[in-house]
Amino acid sequence: MKLFIDTANLEEIKTAVSYGVLDGVTTNPTLLSREKNEPVSQLKKICKIVNGPVSAEVTALDSEGMVKEAKELAKIASNIVIKIPSTVDGLMAVKELASLGIKTNLTLCFSASQALLVAKAGAVYVSPFVGRLDDISSEGIALVSDIKLIYSNYGISTQIIVASVRHPRHFVEAARLGADIATVPFSVIAKLMRHPLTDIGIKRFMDDWEKLKRGLGK
Ligand code: E4P
């Protein structure tokens, strides 16, 4: 499973890149609003740091406006992917963008029917938001399972990005289901390699090593 980082923060992206396991970035208007730079220049910087797809979201709500904005965003860099909301207008925009060879990531996906239609329209990626479904007492990860089954029934190649990831369990469940990608905030990436038994084990090995060295008089 590929790992994307869900942030527009350059320091977080650089740190995740330095781990050597990052495959891409997803941003959204909220994440870009937290940064000081103007969004286009921030996206340009992100695209230079990351060797992989970088999702940038349109803010227009009508299909014509989405296509116009997408064409502009696509000029930022060759690795830009256009994030489009999973609405009827989004569907129409995706169809047109696909015909122009512009890659799309259908965001704010909360149902399997949305996921099937956006795939039919030509979406390269679909982003089911698992955390936000959990927030309303629905089971977010069950949606990923449904989409995975439907896509496999019809040999659909749209890639599933598990989004709105809140904790390592979401990441592991996404992998168990065979999702193509999980997009994960930095705070959760930081937890993925942590385990208290690893820390306890290291401490015990280091203590024993010191004892051994003292015993040898070093
Ligand atoms: C995905 O592409 C979105 O940017 C993101 O995962 C939203 O997550 P949130 O529900 O934590 O805002």
PDB file of C-alpha atoms and ligand atoms in Angstrom:
ATOM      1  CA  MET A   1       0.000   0.000   0.000  1.00  0.00           C
ATOM      2  CA  LYS A   2       1.275   3.443  -0.890  1.00  0.00           C
ATOM      3  CA  LEU A   3       1.635   6.094   1.807  1.00  0.00           C
ATOM      4  CA  PHE A   4       0.645   9.693   1.107  1.00  0.00           C
ATOM      5  CA  ILE A   5       0.869  12.499   3.640  1.00  0.00           C
ATOM      6  CA  ASP A   6      -2.263  14.576   4.211  1.00  0.00           C
ATOM      7  CA  THR A   7      -0.853  18.057   4.808  1.00  0.00           C
ATOM      8  CA  ALA A   8       0.222  21.277   3.109  1.00  0.00           C
ATOM      9  CA  ASN A   9       3.024  21.909   5.617  1.00  0.00           C
ATOM     10  CA  LEU A  10       6.513  21.902   4.056  1.00  0.00           C
ATOM     11  CA  GLU A  11       8.350  20.855   7.213  1.00  0.00           C
ATOM     12  CA  GLU A  12       6.039  17.879   7.747  1.00  0.00           C
ATOM     13  CA  ILE A  13       6.419  16.883   4.082  1.00  0.00           C
ATOM     14  CA  LYS A  14      10.229  17.195   4.179  1.00  0.00           C
ATOM     15  CA  THR A  15      10.411  15.107   7.348  1.00  0.00           C
ATOM     16  CA  ALA A  16       8.157  12.408   5.874  1.00  0.00           C
ATOM     17  CA  VAL A  17      10.219  12.410   2.646  1.00  0.00           C
ATOM     18  CA  SER A  18      13.372  11.896   4.747  1.00  0.00           C
ATOM     19  CA  TYR A  19      11.871   8.636   6.128  1.00  0.00           C
ATOM     20  CA  GLY A  20      12.146   7.235   2.583  1.00  0.00           C
ATOM     21  CA  VAL A  21       8.640   5.720   2.453  1.00  0.00           C
ATOM     22  CA  LEU A  22       6.490   8.583   1.175  1.00  0.00           C
ATOM     23  CA  ASP A  23       4.695   8.168  -2.165  1.00  0.00           C
ATOM     24  CA  GLY A  24       2.637  11.354  -2.477  1.00  0.00           C
ATOM     25  CA  VAL A  25       0.736  14.235  -0.858  1.00  0.00           C
ATOM     26  CA  THR A  26      -2.890  15.271  -0.513  1.00  0.00           C
ATOM     27  CA  THR A  27      -3.895  18.817   0.330  1.00  0.00           C
ATOM     28  CA  ASN A  28      -7.263  20.504   0.693  1.00  0.00           C
ATOM     29  CA  PRO A  29      -8.449  24.124   1.187  1.00  0.00           C
ATOM     30  CA  THR A  30      -8.451  23.731   4.995  1.00  0.00           C
ATOM     31  CA  LEU A  31      -4.874  22.415   5.056  1.00  0.00           C
ATOM     32  CA  LEU A  32      -3.665  25.181   2.699  1.00  0.00           C
ATOM     33  CA  SER A  33      -5.435  27.819   4.815  1.00  0.00           C
ATOM     34  CA  ARG A  34      -3.157  26.883   7.753  1.00  0.00           C
ATOM     35  CA  GLU A  35       0.002  27.872   5.819  1.00  0.00           C
ATOM     36  CA  LYS A  36       1.450  31.370   5.408  1.00  0.00           C
ATOM     37  CA  ASN A  37       2.158  31.174   1.652  1.00  0.00           C
ATOM     38  CA  GLU A  38      -0.399  31.860  -1.020  1.00  0.00           C
ATOM     39  CA  PRO A  39      -1.821  28.426  -2.129  1.00  0.00           C
ATOM     40  CA  VAL A  40      -0.342  28.254  -5.660  1.00  0.00           C
ATOM     41  CA  SER A  41       3.175  29.073  -4.500  1.00  0.00           C
ATOM     42  CA  GLN A  42       2.818  26.604  -1.593  1.00  0.00           C
ATOM     43  CA  LEU A  43       1.702  23.884  -4.040  1.00  0.00           C
ATOM     44  CA  LYS A  44       4.670  24.660  -6.329  1.00  0.00           C
ATOM     45  CA  LYS A  45       7.036  24.162  -3.375  1.00  0.00           C
ATOM     46  CA  ILE A  46       5.327  20.907  -2.366  1.00  0.00           C
ATOM     47  CA  CYS A  47       5.547  19.547  -5.935  1.00  0.00           C
ATOM     48  CA  LYS A  48       9.306  20.178  -5.978  1.00  0.00           C
ATOM     49  CA  ILE A  49       9.886  18.291  -2.721  1.00  0.00           C
ATOM     50  CA  VAL A  50       7.803  15.221  -3.530  1.00  0.00           C
ATOM     51  CA  ASN A  51       8.493  12.631  -6.162  1.00  0.00           C
ATOM     52  CA  GLY A  52       4.872  11.519  -6.556  1.00  0.00           C
ATOM     53  CA  PRO A  53       1.333  12.797  -7.009  1.00  0.00           C
ATOM     54  CA  VAL A  54       0.255  15.962  -5.163  1.00  0.00           C
ATOM     55  CA  SER A  55      -3.501  16.539  -4.894  1.00  0.00           C
ATOM     56  CA  ALA A  56      -4.753  20.129  -5.167  1.00  0.00           C
ATOM     57  CA  GLU A  57      -8.461  20.816  -4.724  1.00  0.00           C
ATOM     58  CA  VAL A  58     -10.736  23.028  -6.806  1.00  0.00           C
ATOM     59  CA  THR A  59     -13.013  25.445  -4.956  1.00  0.00           C
ATOM     60  CA  ALA A  60     -15.567  26.033  -7.738  1.00  0.00           C
ATOM     61  CA  LEU A  61     -18.834  24.172  -7.219  1.00  0.00           C
ATOM     62  CA  ASP A  62     -20.096  24.099 -10.812  1.00  0.00           C
ATOM     63  CA  SER A  63     -18.588  21.762 -13.401  1.00  0.00           C
ATOM     64  CA  GLU A  64     -17.539  24.535 -15.765  1.00  0.00           C
ATOM     65  CA  GLY A  65     -15.753  26.403 -12.974  1.00  0.00           C
ATOM     66  CA  MET A  66     -14.137  23.178 -11.750  1.00  0.00           C
ATOM     67  CA  VAL A  67     -12.724  22.419 -15.206  1.00  0.00           C
ATOM     68  CA  LYS A  68     -11.423  25.983 -15.595  1.00  0.00           C
ATOM     69  CA  GLU A  69      -9.753  25.898 -12.169  1.00  0.00           C
ATOM     70  CA  ALA A  70      -8.394  22.384 -12.763  1.00  0.00           C
ATOM     71  CA  LYS A  71      -6.702  23.473 -15.983  1.00  0.00           C
ATOM     72  CA  GLU A  72      -4.932  26.279 -14.091  1.00  0.00           C
ATOM     73  CA  LEU A  73      -3.922  24.033 -11.174  1.00  0.00           C
ATOM     74  CA  ALA A  74      -2.606  21.400 -13.602  1.00  0.00           C
ATOM     75  CA  LYS A  75      -0.096  23.977 -14.910  1.00  0.00           C
ATOM     76  CA  ILE A  76       1.622  24.122 -11.487  1.00  0.00           C
ATOM     77  CA  ALA A  77       3.613  20.918 -12.054  1.00  0.00           C
ATOM     78  CA  SER A  78       3.408  17.600 -13.881  1.00  0.00           C
ATOM     79  CA  ASN A  79       2.707  15.718 -10.622  1.00  0.00           C
ATOM     80  CA  ILE A  80      -0.431  17.718  -9.723  1.00  0.00           C
ATOM     81  CA  VAL A  81      -3.641  15.688  -9.394  1.00  0.00           C
ATOM     82  CA  ILE A  82      -6.903  17.626  -9.277  1.00  0.00           C
ATOM     83  CA  LYS A  83      -9.150  17.010  -6.300  1.00  0.00           C
ATOM     84  CA  ILE A  84     -12.817  17.291  -7.195  1.00  0.00           C
ATOM     85  CA  PRO A  85     -15.741  16.881  -4.761  1.00  0.00           C
ATOM     86  CA  SER A  86     -17.972  13.821  -5.287  1.00  0.00           C
ATOM     87  CA  THR A  87     -21.033  15.691  -6.607  1.00  0.00           C
ATOM     88  CA  VAL A  88     -22.963  15.607  -9.880  1.00  0.00           C
ATOM     89  CA  ASP A  89     -21.011  18.656 -11.068  1.00  0.00           C
ATOM     90  CA  GLY A  90     -17.824  16.897  -9.976  1.00  0.00           C
ATOM     91  CA  LEU A  91     -18.815  13.874 -12.054  1.00  0.00           C
ATOM     92  CA  MET A  92     -19.272  15.991 -15.182  1.00  0.00           C
ATOM     93  CA  ALA A  93     -15.990  17.805 -14.584  1.00  0.00           C
ATOM     94  CA  VAL A  94     -14.091  14.524 -14.155  1.00  0.00           C
ATOM     95  CA  LYS A  95     -15.418  13.187 -17.434  1.00  0.00           C
ATOM     96  CA  GLU A  96     -14.145  16.267 -19.253  1.00  0.00           C
ATOM     97  CA  LEU A  97     -10.813  16.378 -17.404  1.00  0.00           C
ATOM     98  CA  ALA A  98     -10.232  12.680 -18.129  1.00  0.00           C
ATOM     99  CA  SER A  99     -10.728  13.378 -21.837  1.00  0.00           C
ATOM    100  CA  LEU A 100      -8.046  16.090 -21.553  1.00  0.00           C
ATOM    101  CA  GLY A 101      -5.654  13.694 -19.795  1.00  0.00           C
ATOM    102  CA  ILE A 102      -5.884  15.580 -16.461  1.00  0.00           C
ATOM    103  CA  LYS A 103      -5.786  13.211 -13.472  1.00  0.00           C
ATOM    104  CA  THR A 104      -8.441  13.550 -10.784  1.00  0.00           C
ATOM    105  CA  ASN A 105      -8.908  12.489  -7.181  1.00  0.00           C
ATOM    106  CA  LEU A 106     -12.597  12.413  -6.216  1.00  0.00           C
ATOM    107  CA  THR A 107     -12.728  13.678  -2.676  1.00  0.00           C
ATOM    108  CA  LEU A 108     -15.398  13.790   0.040  1.00  0.00           C
ATOM    109  CA  CYS A 109     -16.579  10.301  -0.943  1.00  0.00           C
ATOM    110  CA  PHE A 110     -18.971   8.910   1.664  1.00  0.00           C
ATOM    111  CA  SER A 111     -20.834   6.189  -0.254  1.00  0.00           C
ATOM    112  CA  ALA A 112     -20.155   3.238  -2.534  1.00  0.00           C
ATOM    113  CA  SER A 113     -22.561   4.646  -5.148  1.00  0.00           C
ATOM    114  CA  GLN A 114     -20.457   7.813  -5.362  1.00  0.00           C
ATOM    115  CA  ALA A 115     -17.326   5.685  -5.712  1.00  0.00           C
ATOM    116  CA  LEU A 116     -18.831   3.617  -8.562  1.00  0.00           C
ATOM    117  CA  LEU A 117     -20.049   6.632 -10.539  1.00  0.00           C
ATOM    118  CA  VAL A 118     -16.822   8.634 -10.212  1.00  0.00           C
ATOM    119  CA  ALA A 119     -14.903   5.595 -11.447  1.00  0.00           C
ATOM    120  CA  LYS A 120     -17.235   5.339 -14.461  1.00  0.00           C
ATOM    121  CA  ALA A 121     -16.590   9.021 -15.170  1.00  0.00           C
ATOM    122  CA  GLY A 122     -12.827   8.385 -15.298  1.00  0.00           C
ATOM    123  CA  ALA A 123     -11.489   9.277 -11.839  1.00  0.00           C
ATOM    124  CA  VAL A 124      -7.900   8.096 -11.353  1.00  0.00           C
ATOM    125  CA  TYR A 125      -8.342   8.154  -7.550  1.00  0.00           C
ATOM    126  CA  VAL A 126     -11.284   8.100  -5.147  1.00  0.00           C
ATOM    127  CA  SER A 127     -10.962   9.219  -1.524  1.00  0.00           C
ATOM    128  CA  PRO A 128     -13.383   7.647   0.977  1.00  0.00           C
ATOM    129  CA  PHE A 129     -13.217   9.671   4.236  1.00  0.00           C
ATOM    130  CA  VAL A 130     -13.179   7.011   6.952  1.00  0.00           C
ATOM    131  CA  GLY A 131     -12.644   9.253  10.010  1.00  0.00           C
ATOM    132  CA  ARG A 132     -15.523  11.586   9.213  1.00  0.00           C
ATOM    133  CA  LEU A 133     -17.848   8.574   8.807  1.00  0.00           C
ATOM    134  CA  ASP A 134     -16.680   7.200  12.163  1.00  0.00           C
ATOM    135  CA  ASP A 135     -17.454  10.649  13.626  1.00  0.00           C
ATOM    136  CA  ILE A 136     -21.145  10.191  12.798  1.00  0.00           C
ATOM    137  CA  SER A 137     -21.224   6.640  14.215  1.00  0.00           C
ATOM    138  CA  SER A 138     -20.995   5.021  10.788  1.00  0.00           C
ATOM    139  CA  GLU A 139     -18.217   2.520  10.047  1.00  0.00           C
ATOM    140  CA  GLY A 140     -15.772   4.307   7.762  1.00  0.00           C
ATOM    141  CA  ILE A 141     -13.615   1.320   6.965  1.00  0.00           C
ATOM    142  CA  ALA A 142     -16.699  -0.697   5.863  1.00  0.00           C
ATOM    143  CA  LEU A 143     -17.069   1.774   2.995  1.00  0.00           C
ATOM    144  CA  VAL A 144     -13.532   0.952   1.842  1.00  0.00           C
ATOM    145  CA  SER A 145     -14.421  -2.739   1.899  1.00  0.00           C
ATOM    146  CA  ASP A 146     -17.550  -2.110  -0.242  1.00  0.00           C
ATOM    147  CA  ILE A 147     -15.656  -0.011  -2.772  1.00  0.00           C
ATOM    148  CA  LYS A 148     -12.891  -2.590  -2.994  1.00  0.00           C
ATOM    149  CA  LEU A 149     -15.459  -5.351  -3.704  1.00  0.00           C
ATOM    150  CA  ILE A 150     -17.370  -3.310  -6.299  1.00  0.00           C
ATOM    151  CA  TYR A 151     -14.198  -2.247  -8.103  1.00  0.00           C
ATOM    152  CA  SER A 152     -12.979  -5.825  -8.196  1.00  0.00           C
ATOM    153  CA  ASN A 153     -16.414  -7.062  -9.497  1.00  0.00           C
ATOM    154  CA  TYR A 154     -15.994  -4.853 -12.549  1.00  0.00           C
ATOM    155  CA  GLY A 155     -12.220  -4.741 -12.958  1.00  0.00           C
ATOM    156  CA  ILE A 156     -12.208  -0.978 -12.239  1.00  0.00           C
ATOM    157  CA  SER A 157      -8.731   0.549 -12.084  1.00  0.00           C
ATOM    158  CA  THR A 158      -9.587   3.707 -10.081  1.00  0.00           C
ATOM    159  CA  GLN A 159      -7.248   3.708  -7.081  1.00  0.00           C
ATOM    160  CA  ILE A 160      -8.679   3.885  -3.568  1.00  0.00           C
ATOM    161  CA  ILE A 161      -7.072   6.481  -1.286  1.00  0.00           C
ATOM    162  CA  VAL A 162      -8.199   5.891   2.294  1.00  0.00           C
ATOM    163  CA  ALA A 163      -8.581   9.433   3.643  1.00  0.00           C
ATOM    164  CA  SER A 164      -9.534  11.181   6.884  1.00  0.00           C
ATOM    165  CA  VAL A 165      -7.236   8.764   8.695  1.00  0.00           C
ATOM    166  CA  ARG A 166      -7.231   9.415  12.436  1.00  0.00           C
ATOM    167  CA  HIS A 167      -5.081   6.660  13.947  1.00  0.00           C
ATOM    168  CA  PRO A 168      -2.739   3.752  13.070  1.00  0.00           C
ATOM    169  CA  ARG A 169      -5.664   1.294  13.206  1.00  0.00           C
ATOM    170  CA  HIS A 170      -7.239   3.021  10.165  1.00  0.00           C
ATOM    171  CA  PHE A 171      -3.910   2.623   8.336  1.00  0.00           C
ATOM    172  CA  VAL A 172      -3.668  -1.096   9.148  1.00  0.00           C
ATOM    173  CA  GLU A 173      -7.331  -1.744   8.258  1.00  0.00           C
ATOM    174  CA  ALA A 174      -6.790   0.018   4.918  1.00  0.00           C
ATOM    175  CA  ALA A 175      -3.860  -2.302   4.198  1.00  0.00           C
ATOM    176  CA  ARG A 176      -5.797  -5.413   5.309  1.00  0.00           C
ATOM    177  CA  LEU A 177      -8.508  -4.524   2.800  1.00  0.00           C
ATOM    178  CA  GLY A 178      -5.972  -3.992   0.027  1.00  0.00           C
ATOM    179  CA  ALA A 179      -6.561  -0.244  -0.430  1.00  0.00           C
ATOM    180  CA  ASP A 180      -4.122   1.199  -2.960  1.00  0.00           C
ATOM    181  CA  ILE A 181      -3.131   4.184  -0.817  1.00  0.00           C
ATOM    182  CA  ALA A 182      -3.659   5.669   2.645  1.00  0.00           C
ATOM    183  CA  THR A 183      -3.246   9.410   3.070  1.00  0.00           C
ATOM    184  CA  VAL A 184      -2.170  10.030   6.621  1.00  0.00           C
ATOM    185  CA  PRO A 185      -1.608  13.206   8.686  1.00  0.00           C
ATOM    186  CA  PHE A 186       1.923  13.693  10.025  1.00  0.00           C
ATOM    187  CA  SER A 187       0.789  13.142  13.627  1.00  0.00           C
ATOM    188  CA  VAL A 188      -0.387   9.624  12.683  1.00  0.00           C
ATOM    189  CA  ILE A 189       2.651   8.846  10.483  1.00  0.00           C
ATOM    190  CA  ALA A 190       4.761   9.609  13.553  1.00  0.00           C
ATOM    191  CA  LYS A 191       2.893   6.877  15.457  1.00  0.00           C
ATOM    192  CA  LEU A 192       3.204   4.148  12.802  1.00  0.00           C
ATOM    193  CA  MET A 193       6.668   2.964  13.859  1.00  0.00           C
ATOM    194  CA  ARG A 194       6.162   3.458  17.591  1.00  0.00           C
ATOM    195  CA  HIS A 195       5.727   0.526  19.957  1.00  0.00           C
ATOM    196  CA  PRO A 196       6.368   0.558  23.737  1.00  0.00           C
ATOM    197  CA  LEU A 197       7.826  -2.968  23.596  1.00  0.00           C
ATOM    198  CA  THR A 198      10.384  -1.790  21.024  1.00  0.00           C
ATOM    199  CA  ASP A 199      11.468   0.996  23.417  1.00  0.00           C
ATOM    200  CA  ILE A 200      11.569  -1.378  26.405  1.00  0.00           C
ATOM    201  CA  GLY A 201      13.527  -3.911  24.324  1.00  0.00           C
ATOM    202  CA  ILE A 202      16.103  -1.309  23.250  1.00  0.00           C
ATOM    203  CA  LYS A 203      16.550  -0.132  26.835  1.00  0.00           C
ATOM    204  CA  ARG A 204      17.083  -3.695  28.078  1.00  0.00           C
ATOM    205  CA  PHE A 205      19.634  -4.459  25.332  1.00  0.00           C
ATOM    206  CA  MET A 206      21.516  -1.203  26.036  1.00  0.00           C
ATOM    207  CA  ASP A 207      21.555  -1.821  29.824  1.00  0.00           C
ATOM    208  CA  ASP A 208      22.861  -5.375  29.340  1.00  0.00           C
ATOM    209  CA  TRP A 209      25.485  -4.139  26.868  1.00  0.00           C
ATOM    210  CA  GLU A 210      26.716  -1.571  29.406  1.00  0.00           C
ATOM    211  CA  LYS A 211      26.874  -4.275  32.123  1.00  0.00           C
ATOM    212  CA  LEU A 212      28.859  -6.509  29.780  1.00  0.00           C
ATOM    213  CA  LYS A 213      31.317  -3.708  28.996  1.00  0.00           C
ATOM    214  CA  ARG A 214      31.730  -2.889  32.703  1.00  0.00           C
ATOM    215  CA  GLY A 215      32.354  -6.588  33.418  1.00  0.00           C
ATOM    216  CA  LEU A 216      35.092  -6.615  30.766  1.00  0.00           C
ATOM    217  CA  GLY A 217      36.592  -3.484  32.386  1.00  0.00           C
ATOM    218  CA  LYS A 218      36.113  -1.291  29.250  1.00  0.00           C
TER     219      LYS A 218
HETATM  220  C1  E4P B   1      -8.019  13.773   2.078  1.00  0.00           C
HETATM  221  O1  E4P B   1      -7.580  13.925   0.954  1.00  0.00           O
HETATM  222  C2  E4P B   1      -8.421  14.881   2.967  1.00  0.00           C
HETATM  223  O2  E4P B   1      -7.544  15.956   2.815  1.00  0.00           O
HETATM  224  C3  E4P B   1      -8.350  14.491   4.421  1.00  0.00           C
HETATM  225  O3  E4P B   1      -8.016  13.147   4.612  1.00  0.00           O
HETATM  226  C4  E4P B   1      -9.443  15.034   5.282  1.00  0.00           C
HETATM  227  O4  E4P B   1      -9.293  14.537   6.583  1.00  0.00           O
HETATM  228  P1  E4P B   1     -10.034  15.155   7.861  1.00  0.00           P
HETATM  229  O5  E4P B   1     -11.359  14.499   7.972  1.00  0.00           O
HETATM  230  O6  E4P B   1      -9.136  14.789   9.000  1.00  0.00           O
HETATM  231  O7  E4P B   1     -10.126  16.633   7.627  1.00  0.00           O
END
